[in-house]
Amino acid sequence: MEDMAKIAFGFYTLIILSGSLLAVGAKSLVRAMVGLIATLLGVAGMYMLLNAQFLALMQILIYVGAVCVLIFFAIMLTRADSGGEEAESAPLRQNLLALTAVLSVGGILGWLVMTRPLVTTGVPVEVAIEKLGLGLLGPYGLAFELISVVLLVSMAGAVLLAWERRNGK
Amino acid sequence: MSALTLYQLVALILLMAGLFGISQRRSLVGMLISVELMLNGAGLSIVAASQLTPANAMMGQLGTLFVMGLAAAEATLVLAIIVVVARRFGTTKTSVVSTLKG
């Protein structure tokens, strides 16, 4: 990697690390969501570094623009006020068990990643947006249609679940 | 250490943060945030693996786009479930929401 890329990589890693710590550890859910947004922006920066600009834009558009707004709605609709549901911290035993689970999974996967290096090309490949579009319409058309059906069904299901019936109807 | 390994380690950090959050959070919204973290780690890992290896780069980027679509669908449904649970139980604490239909 070039020097600038190294600096940018370190910067984004720092953003991702602190954002995910905030998202997992914050007492207030709104602060946790701010941490999630920081993490998502850091990942978008990583996509930029990986020469996938379209994905970076989509990451900001879909995650920061849509999913985070949804999570904000969830926080507001359940009236989880700032000192609310996460105010009392989890018992020590639960924290220890969670830490054990995380460290075992992370240890195994990290060991696998570190000890089995793959053949890499030094510079990320560039894929033109036209190729992505043609891929969605051509070889991956079925997956594309299935995703749209899944989105439609989940939206219809969400409306159906959250529908409030008036009394007496 | 190659660049791909570094990216994979960052994705692993995201996975670990999400896993820790989902087992330690005590409200449904906090767990939803953790799931989003894990899905982001998966996306980053897929893109890094496809962009930095001789594999088909287009497939990797499209796969991550599909992961984003699935995450959006999942967030929509979880929002609806949280609204229903909050209406029925008055809270979204996982310790309270533990009765099944009976």
mmCIF file of C-alpha atoms in Angstrom:
data_model
loop_
_atom_site.group_PDB
_atom_site.id
_atom_site.type_symbol
_atom_site.label_atom_id
_atom_site.label_comp_id
_atom_site.label_asym_id
_atom_site.label_seq_id
_atom_site.Cartn_x
_atom_site.Cartn_y
_atom_site.Cartn_z
ATOM 1 C CA MET A 1 0.000 0.000 0.000
ATOM 2 C CA GLU A 2 1.070 3.549 -0.593
ATOM 3 C CA ASP A 3 1.762 5.812 2.339
ATOM 4 C CA MET A 4 -1.422 7.847 1.946
ATOM 5 C CA ALA A 5 -3.463 4.680 1.724
ATOM 6 C CA LYS A 6 -1.835 3.426 4.909
ATOM 7 C CA ILE A 7 -2.698 6.641 6.735
ATOM 8 C CA ALA A 8 -6.284 6.514 5.446
ATOM 9 C CA PHE A 9 -6.559 2.849 6.408
ATOM 10 C CA GLY A 10 -5.389 3.630 9.938
ATOM 11 C CA PHE A 11 -7.802 6.536 10.187
ATOM 12 C CA TYR A 12 -10.792 4.472 9.058
ATOM 13 C CA THR A 13 -9.777 1.613 11.336
ATOM 14 C CA LEU A 14 -9.711 4.051 14.239
ATOM 15 C CA ILE A 15 -13.190 5.342 13.309
ATOM 16 C CA ILE A 16 -14.537 1.786 13.002
ATOM 17 C CA LEU A 17 -12.978 0.698 16.292
ATOM 18 C CA SER A 18 -14.221 3.639 18.350
ATOM 19 C CA GLY A 19 -17.613 3.653 16.629
ATOM 20 C CA SER A 20 -18.234 -0.027 17.257
ATOM 21 C CA LEU A 21 -17.118 0.313 20.871
ATOM 22 C CA LEU A 22 -19.608 3.164 21.296
ATOM 23 C CA ALA A 23 -22.330 1.196 19.505
ATOM 24 C CA VAL A 24 -21.850 -1.799 21.771
ATOM 25 C CA GLY A 25 -21.035 -0.119 25.049
ATOM 26 C CA ALA A 26 -23.065 3.078 25.232
ATOM 27 C CA LYS A 27 -25.729 3.242 27.920
ATOM 28 C CA SER A 28 -28.056 5.361 25.832
ATOM 29 C CA LEU A 29 -29.431 3.792 22.680
ATOM 30 C CA VAL A 30 -29.277 7.057 20.754
ATOM 31 C CA ARG A 31 -25.554 7.269 21.478
ATOM 32 C CA ALA A 32 -25.203 3.653 20.403
ATOM 33 C CA MET A 33 -26.860 4.594 17.123
ATOM 34 C CA VAL A 34 -24.413 7.481 16.649
ATOM 35 C CA GLY A 35 -21.617 4.968 17.141
ATOM 36 C CA LEU A 36 -23.224 2.714 14.533
ATOM 37 C CA ILE A 37 -23.357 5.630 12.064
ATOM 38 C CA ALA A 38 -19.663 6.369 12.654
ATOM 39 C CA THR A 39 -18.843 2.712 12.039
ATOM 40 C CA LEU A 40 -20.880 2.651 8.834
ATOM 41 C CA LEU A 41 -19.089 5.754 7.551
ATOM 42 C CA GLY A 42 -15.746 4.140 8.380
ATOM 43 C CA VAL A 43 -16.732 1.036 6.416
ATOM 44 C CA ALA A 44 -17.772 3.290 3.517
ATOM 45 C CA GLY A 45 -14.267 4.760 3.630
ATOM 46 C CA MET A 46 -12.841 1.237 3.513
ATOM 47 C CA TYR A 47 -14.906 0.568 0.373
ATOM 48 C CA MET A 48 -13.413 3.741 -1.143
ATOM 49 C CA LEU A 49 -9.928 2.433 -0.342
ATOM 50 C CA LEU A 50 -10.857 -0.881 -1.954
ATOM 51 C CA ASN A 51 -11.711 0.964 -5.185
ATOM 52 C CA ALA A 52 -15.441 0.200 -4.885
ATOM 53 C CA GLN A 53 -16.854 3.720 -5.024
ATOM 54 C CA PHE A 54 -20.357 2.634 -5.973
ATOM 55 C CA LEU A 55 -20.537 0.407 -2.903
ATOM 56 C CA ALA A 56 -19.330 3.251 -0.692
ATOM 57 C CA LEU A 57 -22.127 5.483 -1.979
ATOM 58 C CA MET A 58 -24.674 2.700 -1.562
ATOM 59 C CA GLN A 59 -23.398 2.076 1.969
ATOM 60 C CA ILE A 60 -24.014 5.707 2.908
ATOM 61 C CA LEU A 61 -27.346 5.812 1.080
ATOM 62 C CA ILE A 62 -28.820 2.542 2.367
ATOM 63 C CA TYR A 63 -27.278 2.148 5.811
ATOM 64 C CA VAL A 64 -26.838 5.695 7.042
ATOM 65 C CA GLY A 65 -29.830 7.002 5.109
ATOM 66 C CA ALA A 66 -32.379 4.244 5.597
ATOM 67 C CA VAL A 67 -31.400 1.657 8.193
ATOM 68 C CA CYS A 68 -30.249 4.184 10.782
ATOM 69 C CA VAL A 69 -33.444 6.190 10.355
ATOM 70 C CA LEU A 70 -35.377 2.950 10.903
ATOM 71 C CA ILE A 71 -33.404 2.253 14.080
ATOM 72 C CA PHE A 72 -34.062 5.804 15.235
ATOM 73 C CA PHE A 73 -37.787 5.220 14.673
ATOM 74 C CA ALA A 74 -37.538 2.020 16.683
ATOM 75 C CA ILE A 75 -35.885 3.892 19.557
ATOM 76 C CA MET A 76 -38.473 6.662 19.476
ATOM 77 C CA LEU A 77 -41.507 4.377 19.077
ATOM 78 C CA THR A 78 -40.528 2.269 22.074
ATOM 79 C CA ARG A 79 -39.906 5.382 24.184
ATOM 80 C CA ALA A 80 -36.472 4.215 25.174
ATOM 81 C CA ASP A 81 -35.455 7.471 26.779
ATOM 82 C CA SER A 82 -31.851 8.477 27.160
ATOM 83 C CA GLY A 83 -31.353 6.868 30.535
ATOM 84 C CA GLY A 84 -33.683 4.041 29.639
ATOM 85 C CA GLU A 85 -33.374 0.425 28.842
ATOM 86 C CA GLU A 86 -29.650 -0.067 28.950
ATOM 87 C CA ALA A 87 -29.200 2.026 32.073
ATOM 88 C CA GLU A 88 -28.384 -0.758 34.483
ATOM 89 C CA SER A 89 -25.358 -2.578 33.124
ATOM 90 C CA ALA A 90 -25.424 -6.293 32.494
ATOM 91 C CA PRO A 91 -24.320 -8.573 35.348
ATOM 92 C CA LEU A 92 -20.618 -9.399 35.486
ATOM 93 C CA ARG A 93 -21.214 -13.066 34.731
ATOM 94 C CA GLN A 94 -23.066 -12.250 31.509
ATOM 95 C CA ASN A 95 -20.294 -9.876 30.466
ATOM 96 C CA LEU A 96 -17.668 -12.530 31.108
ATOM 97 C CA LEU A 97 -19.585 -15.153 29.147
ATOM 98 C CA ALA A 98 -20.075 -12.742 26.240
ATOM 99 C CA LEU A 99 -16.365 -11.905 26.304
ATOM 100 C CA THR A 100 -15.473 -15.601 26.290
ATOM 101 C CA ALA A 101 -17.708 -16.270 23.301
ATOM 102 C CA VAL A 102 -16.286 -13.297 21.406
ATOM 103 C CA LEU A 103 -12.684 -14.152 22.174
ATOM 104 C CA SER A 104 -13.056 -17.799 21.201
ATOM 105 C CA VAL A 105 -14.727 -17.017 17.870
ATOM 106 C CA GLY A 106 -12.394 -14.091 17.187
ATOM 107 C CA GLY A 107 -9.354 -16.103 18.182
ATOM 108 C CA ILE A 108 -10.161 -19.007 15.882
ATOM 109 C CA LEU A 109 -11.059 -16.811 12.909
ATOM 110 C CA GLY A 110 -8.107 -14.471 13.484
ATOM 111 C CA TRP A 111 -5.732 -17.425 13.679
ATOM 112 C CA LEU A 112 -7.152 -18.827 10.435
ATOM 113 C CA VAL A 113 -6.836 -15.449 8.681
ATOM 114 C CA MET A 114 -3.297 -14.842 9.890
ATOM 115 C CA THR A 115 -1.882 -18.283 9.153
ATOM 116 C CA ARG A 116 -3.448 -18.899 5.743
ATOM 117 C CA PRO A 117 -2.438 -16.037 3.470
ATOM 118 C CA LEU A 118 -4.135 -15.964 0.080
ATOM 119 C CA VAL A 119 -2.673 -14.957 -3.239
ATOM 120 C CA THR A 120 -3.426 -11.268 -3.480
ATOM 121 C CA THR A 121 -3.145 -8.743 -6.229
ATOM 122 C CA GLY A 122 -1.490 -5.657 -4.789
ATOM 123 C CA VAL A 123 -3.902 -3.152 -6.289
ATOM 124 C CA PRO A 124 -7.686 -3.514 -5.946
ATOM 125 C CA VAL A 125 -9.461 -4.334 -9.186
ATOM 126 C CA GLU A 126 -11.691 -1.662 -10.669
ATOM 127 C CA VAL A 127 -15.190 -2.685 -11.754
ATOM 128 C CA ALA A 128 -17.113 -0.225 -13.895
ATOM 129 C CA ILE A 129 -20.672 0.566 -12.832
ATOM 130 C CA GLU A 130 -21.937 -0.552 -16.256
ATOM 131 C CA LYS A 131 -20.550 -4.003 -15.571
ATOM 132 C CA LEU A 132 -22.366 -4.107 -12.226
ATOM 133 C CA GLY A 133 -25.624 -3.123 -13.901
ATOM 134 C CA LEU A 134 -25.198 -5.645 -16.685
ATOM 135 C CA GLY A 135 -24.408 -8.309 -14.099
ATOM 136 C CA LEU A 136 -27.606 -7.521 -12.214
ATOM 137 C CA LEU A 137 -29.627 -7.805 -15.410
ATOM 138 C CA GLY A 138 -27.743 -10.788 -16.820
ATOM 139 C CA PRO A 139 -26.177 -13.633 -14.837
ATOM 140 C CA TYR A 140 -27.412 -12.479 -11.424
ATOM 141 C CA GLY A 141 -30.895 -11.474 -12.513
ATOM 142 C CA LEU A 142 -32.614 -14.162 -10.470
ATOM 143 C CA ALA A 143 -30.886 -13.072 -7.248
ATOM 144 C CA PHE A 144 -31.807 -9.460 -8.004
ATOM 145 C CA GLU A 145 -35.484 -10.328 -8.498
ATOM 146 C CA LEU A 146 -35.498 -12.479 -5.363
ATOM 147 C CA ILE A 147 -34.050 -9.618 -3.320
ATOM 148 C CA SER A 148 -36.753 -7.297 -4.574
ATOM 149 C CA VAL A 149 -39.426 -9.869 -3.669
ATOM 150 C CA VAL A 150 -37.891 -10.263 -0.195
ATOM 151 C CA LEU A 151 -37.929 -6.490 0.292
ATOM 152 C CA LEU A 152 -41.542 -6.247 -0.870
ATOM 153 C CA VAL A 153 -42.666 -9.097 1.382
ATOM 154 C CA SER A 154 -40.810 -7.699 4.390
ATOM 155 C CA MET A 155 -42.347 -4.275 3.865
ATOM 156 C CA ALA A 156 -45.828 -5.728 3.511
ATOM 157 C CA GLY A 157 -45.220 -7.871 6.583
ATOM 158 C CA ALA A 158 -44.049 -4.868 8.579
ATOM 159 C CA VAL A 159 -47.177 -2.915 7.679
ATOM 160 C CA LEU A 160 -49.341 -5.918 8.550
ATOM 161 C CA LEU A 161 -47.611 -6.469 11.905
ATOM 162 C CA ALA A 162 -47.651 -2.877 13.042
ATOM 163 C CA TRP A 163 -51.196 -2.184 11.816
ATOM 164 C CA GLU A 164 -53.296 -0.890 14.665
ATOM 165 C CA ARG A 165 -56.896 -2.002 14.364
ATOM 166 C CA ARG A 166 -59.513 0.433 15.542
ATOM 167 C CA ASN A 167 -61.748 -0.881 18.302
ATOM 168 C CA GLY A 168 -65.120 -2.147 17.145
ATOM 169 C CA LYS A 169 -64.090 -3.002 13.613
ATOM 170 C CA MET B 1 1.074 -8.975 6.459
ATOM 171 C CA SER B 2 -0.818 -8.432 3.219
ATOM 172 C CA ALA B 3 -3.489 -5.785 2.745
ATOM 173 C CA LEU B 4 -6.172 -8.455 2.467
ATOM 174 C CA THR B 5 -5.302 -9.792 5.926
ATOM 175 C CA LEU B 6 -5.581 -6.297 7.399
ATOM 176 C CA TYR B 7 -9.031 -5.793 5.869
ATOM 177 C CA GLN B 8 -10.127 -9.211 7.099
ATOM 178 C CA LEU B 9 -8.950 -8.326 10.608
ATOM 179 C CA VAL B 10 -11.010 -5.112 10.553
ATOM 180 C CA ALA B 11 -14.026 -7.157 9.445
ATOM 181 C CA LEU B 12 -13.280 -9.549 12.293
ATOM 182 C CA ILE B 13 -13.291 -6.617 14.733
ATOM 183 C CA LEU B 14 -16.770 -5.695 13.479
ATOM 184 C CA LEU B 15 -17.963 -9.288 13.881
ATOM 185 C CA MET B 16 -16.565 -9.492 17.405
ATOM 186 C CA ALA B 17 -18.142 -6.177 18.436
ATOM 187 C CA GLY B 18 -21.508 -7.304 17.077
ATOM 188 C CA LEU B 19 -21.280 -10.699 18.754
ATOM 189 C CA PHE B 20 -20.395 -9.103 22.076
ATOM 190 C CA GLY B 21 -23.251 -6.641 21.737
ATOM 191 C CA ILE B 22 -25.862 -9.220 20.843
ATOM 192 C CA SER B 23 -25.027 -11.398 23.829
ATOM 193 C CA GLN B 24 -24.715 -8.546 26.313
ATOM 194 C CA ARG B 25 -27.384 -6.009 25.279
ATOM 195 C CA ARG B 26 -30.631 -6.102 27.201
ATOM 196 C CA SER B 27 -33.023 -4.452 24.785
ATOM 197 C CA LEU B 28 -34.175 -5.452 21.320
ATOM 198 C CA VAL B 29 -33.017 -2.199 19.702
ATOM 199 C CA GLY B 30 -29.507 -2.681 21.057
ATOM 200 C CA MET B 31 -29.456 -6.187 19.602
ATOM 201 C CA LEU B 32 -30.619 -4.816 16.223
ATOM 202 C CA ILE B 33 -27.687 -2.372 16.232
ATOM 203 C CA SER B 34 -25.307 -5.254 16.958
ATOM 204 C CA VAL B 35 -26.710 -7.305 14.070
ATOM 205 C CA GLU B 36 -26.119 -4.384 11.719
ATOM 206 C CA LEU B 37 -22.493 -4.267 12.883
ATOM 207 C CA MET B 38 -22.031 -7.954 12.088
ATOM 208 C CA LEU B 39 -23.622 -7.620 8.637
ATOM 209 C CA ASN B 40 -21.274 -4.741 7.873
ATOM 210 C CA GLY B 41 -18.316 -6.878 8.830
ATOM 211 C CA ALA B 42 -19.521 -9.571 6.434
ATOM 212 C CA GLY B 43 -19.878 -7.040 3.630
ATOM 213 C CA LEU B 44 -16.420 -5.612 4.185
ATOM 214 C CA SER B 45 -14.920 -9.089 4.218
ATOM 215 C CA ILE B 46 -16.627 -10.086 0.957
ATOM 216 C CA VAL B 47 -15.565 -6.911 -0.857
ATOM 217 C CA ALA B 48 -11.976 -7.125 0.386
ATOM 218 C CA ALA B 49 -11.716 -10.775 -0.639
ATOM 219 C CA SER B 50 -13.073 -10.121 -4.110
ATOM 220 C CA GLN B 51 -11.205 -6.868 -4.837
ATOM 221 C CA LEU B 52 -7.765 -7.962 -3.695
ATOM 222 C CA THR B 53 -7.660 -11.502 -5.094
ATOM 223 C CA PRO B 54 -7.915 -12.761 -8.674
ATOM 224 C CA ALA B 55 -11.516 -13.773 -7.928
ATOM 225 C CA ASN B 56 -14.466 -12.285 -9.827
ATOM 226 C CA ALA B 57 -14.657 -8.731 -8.457
ATOM 227 C CA MET B 58 -18.114 -8.034 -9.873
ATOM 228 C CA MET B 59 -19.574 -10.992 -8.019
ATOM 229 C CA GLY B 60 -18.155 -9.759 -4.728
ATOM 230 C CA GLN B 61 -19.550 -6.262 -5.135
ATOM 231 C CA LEU B 62 -22.980 -7.573 -6.136
ATOM 232 C CA GLY B 63 -22.924 -9.951 -3.176
ATOM 233 C CA THR B 64 -22.325 -7.053 -0.822
ATOM 234 C CA LEU B 65 -25.165 -5.126 -2.477
ATOM 235 C CA PHE B 66 -27.440 -8.100 -1.786
ATOM 236 C CA VAL B 67 -26.247 -8.182 1.829
ATOM 237 C CA MET B 68 -27.229 -4.508 2.107
ATOM 238 C CA GLY B 69 -30.667 -5.250 0.677
ATOM 239 C CA LEU B 70 -31.164 -8.113 3.101
ATOM 240 C CA ALA B 71 -30.050 -5.894 5.987
ATOM 241 C CA ALA B 72 -32.622 -3.294 4.997
ATOM 242 C CA ALA B 73 -35.380 -5.936 4.809
ATOM 243 C CA GLU B 74 -34.317 -7.370 8.161
ATOM 244 C CA ALA B 75 -34.269 -3.942 9.820
ATOM 245 C CA THR B 76 -37.793 -3.240 8.509
ATOM 246 C CA LEU B 77 -39.166 -6.473 9.931
ATOM 247 C CA VAL B 78 -37.360 -6.093 13.251
ATOM 248 C CA LEU B 79 -38.757 -2.572 13.575
ATOM 249 C CA ALA B 80 -42.282 -3.927 13.122
ATOM 250 C CA ILE B 81 -41.660 -6.729 15.631
ATOM 251 C CA ILE B 82 -40.240 -4.248 18.146
ATOM 252 C CA VAL B 83 -43.307 -2.029 17.744
ATOM 253 C CA VAL B 84 -45.630 -4.995 18.338
ATOM 254 C CA VAL B 85 -43.637 -6.168 21.362
ATOM 255 C CA ALA B 86 -43.519 -2.672 22.835
ATOM 256 C CA ARG B 87 -47.286 -2.334 22.392
ATOM 257 C CA ARG B 88 -48.010 -5.664 24.032
ATOM 258 C CA PHE B 89 -45.475 -5.710 26.873
ATOM 259 C CA GLY B 90 -44.870 -1.997 27.350
ATOM 260 C CA THR B 91 -41.112 -2.503 27.127
ATOM 261 C CA THR B 92 -38.500 -4.072 24.884
ATOM 262 C CA LYS B 93 -36.281 -5.458 27.610
ATOM 263 C CA THR B 94 -35.388 -9.025 26.752
ATOM 264 C CA SER B 95 -35.746 -10.102 30.383
ATOM 265 C CA VAL B 96 -39.418 -9.059 30.410
ATOM 266 C CA VAL B 97 -40.298 -10.347 26.943
ATOM 267 C CA SER B 98 -39.884 -14.003 27.818
ATOM 268 C CA THR B 99 -43.403 -15.425 27.867
ATOM 269 C CA LEU B 100 -44.631 -17.513 24.980
ATOM 270 C CA LYS B 101 -48.225 -17.806 23.822
ATOM 271 C CA GLY B 102 -50.195 -19.996 26.137
#
